[in-house]
Amino acid sequence: MKRIATTLCALLINTAALMPYTAHADALADIKARGTLVCGVVSGSPPFGYQDTETRQLVGYDVDFCKAIAQQLGVKPELKVVSIDARIPELQQGRVDVLAAVLGYNRQRAEQISFSKAYFATGQMIAVKTQSTFKTRDDMSGKRISAIKGTSAAPMMQRVLPSAQLIYFDDGPSAFMALVQNKVDGFLLAEPQMRRFINRLGNDAKTITVLTPPVGTEFWGLGVRKGEPALLGAVNAVLDKMEASGQTQTIFDTWLGDKSPLKMTRQFKTIDIPNPQE
C-alpha cells in the first residue's frame, strides 16, 4: 500500500510539472515580482522591429511600445525575438509575457490569445504601375493581384473585389517584383510595408501608385495569454494613458510619420478592436 501511495504521489507531481503555463495564477504579479516584462518582438520587420545596423540594438515602433509598457508597470523591458510563425506558441507556452510583433487581429488568433486595445491600425492597400489605367481600388475587379502567402488581407479583398485573382508568393520582395516586372496587375500589402518597398526603388518610386480606398483596415493589438485579465487590464490602461499623453502619436511620428521616410498620417486612435468579419 505504501508503495502504491508513493507511486501516486510521484505521478501527481509529474502531472503538475507538465501542466501548461496558462494555468498559472497571475502573470502580472509574476512580472512585478520578477522585475522584468518579457516582450516578444520581431527583428526583421522595419520600422516595427529590427536590429539597428550601428548600435546592434533592437529598435522600432513595437519595441518602443514594449519599453513604454514596462516603464509604466515599474519593471525593466526584456526583448525576446520571435518568428512570425512562432509568435503565438511562444506566448501560450509562457516564454514571453506579451507580444508586440506586428500581430493583426483576426478571429482565429483571438480564439488562441487575448488582444489588447488597438495600438496600430493600417490599411491593406493595392499598388499598381502608375502608367496603368487603374485609378481606384475598384478598377482592380477581375485583375491579377500578387500577395504574400498567409496574408490576413485576403478575406478583406474577397469581400470587396470577389472577382480579383490573388497570386500568392512566399515573401514580400517576390510579390512586389511581380508587379514591377508586369507579371501581375497589382500588389496587395499593408500600407507601411508597401511604402517601404516603393521607397526602395529610389528615383523609380514614381512608377508605382497606391490606390484608394484600402481593401480593408487591419487592427494590431498586443498579445496576452488567455486567462490573464489583470495583465490585459494593465496593458490596456497603459495604452490609454499613452494615447491621452500624446506618447502614441510621438512614437508613430518617429517611425511612420513626418520624422520617418514613410511620411504617413496617423488616422487611428487607441480603441477596442472592432470584431472583424473574418
Coordinates of N, CA, C and O in Angstrom, one line a residue, residues 53-114:
T53 N 21.7 48.9 -37.5 CA 23.0 48.4 -38.0 C 24.2 49.0 -37.3 O 25.3 48.5 -37.3
E54 N 24.0 50.2 -36.7 CA 25.1 50.8 -35.9 C 25.2 50.4 -34.5 O 26.3 50.1 -34.0
T55 N 24.1 50.4 -33.8 CA 24.1 50.1 -32.4 C 23.9 48.6 -32.1 O 24.2 48.1 -31.0
R56 N 23.4 47.8 -33.1 CA 23.1 46.4 -33.0 C 22.0 46.1 -32.0 O 21.8 45.0 -31.5
Q57 N 21.2 47.2 -31.6 CA 20.1 47.1 -30.7 C 18.8 46.9 -31.5 O 18.7 47.4 -32.6
L58 N 17.8 46.2 -30.8 CA 16.5 46.1 -31.4 C 15.8 47.5 -31.3 O 15.7 48.0 -30.2
V59 N 15.2 47.9 -32.3 CA 14.5 49.2 -32.3 C 13.3 49.1 -33.1 O 13.1 48.1 -33.9
G60 N 12.4 50.1 -33.0 CA 11.2 50.1 -33.9 C 9.9 50.5 -33.1 O 9.9 50.7 -31.9
Y61 N 8.9 50.6 -33.8 CA 7.6 51.0 -33.3 C 7.1 50.1 -32.2 O 6.8 50.5 -31.1
D62 N 7.1 48.8 -32.5 CA 6.7 47.8 -31.5 C 7.7 47.8 -30.3 O 7.2 47.6 -29.1
V63 N 8.9 47.9 -30.5 CA 9.9 48.0 -29.4 C 9.6 49.1 -28.5 O 9.7 49.0 -27.2
D64 N 9.3 50.3 -29.0 CA 9.0 51.4 -28.2 C 7.8 51.2 -27.3 O 7.7 51.7 -26.2
F65 N 6.8 50.5 -27.8 CA 5.6 50.2 -27.0 C 6.0 49.2 -25.9 O 5.5 49.3 -24.8
C66 N 6.8 48.2 -26.2 CA 7.3 47.3 -25.1 C 7.9 48.1 -24.0 O 7.7 47.9 -22.8
K67 N 8.8 49.0 -24.4 CA 9.6 49.7 -23.4 C 8.7 50.6 -22.6 O 8.8 50.8 -21.3
A68 N 7.7 51.3 -23.2 CA 6.8 52.2 -22.6 C 5.9 51.4 -21.6 O 5.6 51.9 -20.4
I69 N 5.4 50.3 -22.0 CA 4.5 49.5 -21.1 C 5.3 49.0 -19.9 O 4.9 49.1 -18.7
A70 N 6.6 48.5 -20.1 CA 7.4 48.1 -19.0 C 7.6 49.2 -18.0 O 7.6 49.0 -16.8
Q71 N 7.9 50.4 -18.5 CA 8.2 51.6 -17.7 C 7.0 51.9 -16.8 O 7.1 52.2 -15.6
Q72 N 5.8 51.9 -17.4 CA 4.6 52.2 -16.7 C 4.3 51.1 -15.6 O 3.7 51.4 -14.6
L73 N 4.7 49.9 -15.9 CA 4.4 48.8 -14.9 C 5.5 48.8 -13.8 O 5.4 48.1 -12.8
G74 N 6.5 49.7 -14.0 CA 7.6 49.8 -13.0 C 8.6 48.6 -13.1 O 9.2 48.3 -12.0
V75 N 8.8 48.1 -14.3 CA 9.8 47.0 -14.4 C 10.6 47.3 -15.7 O 10.4 48.2 -16.4
K76 N 11.6 46.4 -15.9 CA 12.5 46.6 -17.0 C 12.0 45.8 -18.2 O 11.5 44.7 -18.0
P77 N 12.2 46.3 -19.4 CA 11.8 45.5 -20.6 C 12.9 44.5 -20.9 O 14.1 44.8 -20.9
E78 N 12.5 43.3 -21.3 CA 13.4 42.3 -21.8 C 12.8 41.8 -23.1 O 11.7 41.2 -23.2
L79 N 13.5 42.2 -24.2 CA 13.1 41.9 -25.6 C 13.5 40.5 -26.0 O 14.7 40.2 -25.9
K80 N 12.6 39.7 -26.5 CA 12.9 38.4 -27.0 C 12.4 38.3 -28.4 O 11.2 38.5 -28.7
V81 N 13.3 38.0 -29.3 CA 12.9 37.9 -30.8 C 12.1 36.6 -31.0 O 12.5 35.5 -30.5
V82 N 11.0 36.8 -31.7 CA 10.2 35.6 -32.0 C 10.0 35.6 -33.5 O 9.9 36.7 -34.2
S83 N 9.8 34.5 -34.1 CA 9.5 34.4 -35.6 C 8.0 34.6 -35.7 O 7.2 34.5 -34.8
I84 N 7.6 35.0 -36.9 CA 6.2 35.2 -37.2 C 5.4 33.9 -36.9 O 4.3 34.0 -36.3
D85 N 5.9 32.8 -37.4 CA 5.1 31.5 -37.2 C 5.1 31.1 -35.7 O 4.1 30.5 -35.3
A86 N 6.1 31.5 -34.9 CA 6.2 31.0 -33.5 C 5.6 32.0 -32.5 O 5.7 31.8 -31.3
R87 N 5.1 33.2 -33.0 CA 4.7 34.2 -32.1 C 3.7 33.7 -31.0 O 3.9 33.8 -29.8
I88 N 2.6 33.1 -31.5 CA 1.5 32.7 -30.6 C 2.0 31.5 -29.7 O 1.7 31.5 -28.5
P89 N 2.6 30.5 -30.3 CA 3.1 29.4 -29.4 C 4.1 29.9 -28.3 O 4.0 29.4 -27.2
E90 N 4.9 30.8 -28.7 CA 5.9 31.4 -27.6 C 5.1 32.0 -26.5 O 5.5 31.9 -25.3
L91 N 4.0 32.7 -26.8 CA 3.2 33.3 -25.8 C 2.4 32.3 -25.0 O 2.4 32.3 -23.8
Q92 N 1.8 31.4 -25.7 CA 1.0 30.3 -25.0 C 1.8 29.5 -24.0 O 1.4 29.1 -23.0
Q93 N 3.1 29.2 -24.4 CA 4.0 28.4 -23.6 C 4.7 29.2 -22.5 O 5.5 28.6 -21.8
G94 N 4.4 30.5 -22.4 CA 4.9 31.2 -21.3 C 6.4 31.7 -21.5 O 7.0 32.1 -20.5
R95 N 6.9 31.6 -22.7 CA 8.2 32.1 -22.9 C 8.3 33.6 -23.0 O 9.4 34.2 -22.9
V96 N 7.2 34.2 -23.3 CA 7.1 35.7 -23.3 C 5.8 36.1 -22.6 O 4.9 35.3 -22.5
D97 N 5.8 37.3 -22.0 CA 4.7 37.8 -21.3 C 3.6 38.4 -22.2 O 2.4 38.2 -22.0
V98 N 4.1 39.2 -23.1 CA 3.2 39.8 -24.1 C 3.9 39.8 -25.5 O 5.1 39.6 -25.6
L99 N 3.1 40.0 -26.5 CA 3.6 40.1 -27.9 C 3.4 41.5 -28.4 O 2.3 42.0 -28.3
A100 N 4.4 42.1 -29.0 CA 4.3 43.3 -29.8 C 5.0 43.0 -31.1 O 6.2 43.3 -31.2
A101 N 4.3 42.2 -31.9 CA 5.0 41.6 -33.0 C 4.2 41.6 -34.3 O 3.8 40.5 -34.8
V102 N 3.9 42.8 -34.8 CA 3.1 43.0 -36.0 C 1.9 42.0 -36.0 O 1.7 41.3 -37.0
L103 N 1.2 42.0 -34.9 CA 0.1 41.0 -34.7 C -1.2 41.6 -35.1 O -1.8 42.3 -34.3
G104 N -1.7 41.3 -36.3 CA -3.0 41.7 -36.7 C -4.1 40.8 -36.1 O -4.0 39.6 -35.9
Y105 N -5.2 41.5 -35.7 CA -6.4 40.8 -35.1 C -7.2 40.0 -36.2 O -7.5 40.5 -37.2
N106 N -7.5 38.8 -35.9 CA -8.5 38.0 -36.6 C -9.1 37.0 -35.7 O -8.6 36.8 -34.6
R107 N -10.2 36.4 -36.1 CA -11.0 35.6 -35.2 C -10.2 34.3 -34.8 O -10.2 33.9 -33.7
Q108 N -9.4 33.8 -35.8 CA -8.7 32.6 -35.4 C -7.6 32.8 -34.3 O -7.5 32.0 -33.4
R109 N -6.9 33.9 -34.5 CA -5.9 34.3 -33.4 C -6.6 34.6 -32.1 O -6.1 34.3 -31.0
A110 N -7.8 35.3 -32.2 CA -8.5 35.7 -30.9 C -9.0 34.5 -30.2 O -9.3 34.6 -29.0
E111 N -9.1 33.3 -30.8 CA -9.5 32.1 -30.1 C -8.3 31.5 -29.4 O -8.5 30.7 -28.4
Q112 N -7.1 31.9 -29.7 CA -5.9 31.4 -29.1 C -5.3 32.3 -28.0 O -4.8 31.8 -27.0
I113 N -5.4 33.6 -28.2 CA -4.9 34.5 -27.2 C -5.8 35.7 -27.1 O -6.8 35.9 -27.8
S114 N -5.5 36.5 -26.1 CA -6.3 37.8 -25.9 C -5.5 38.9 -26.5 O -4.3 38.9 -26.5

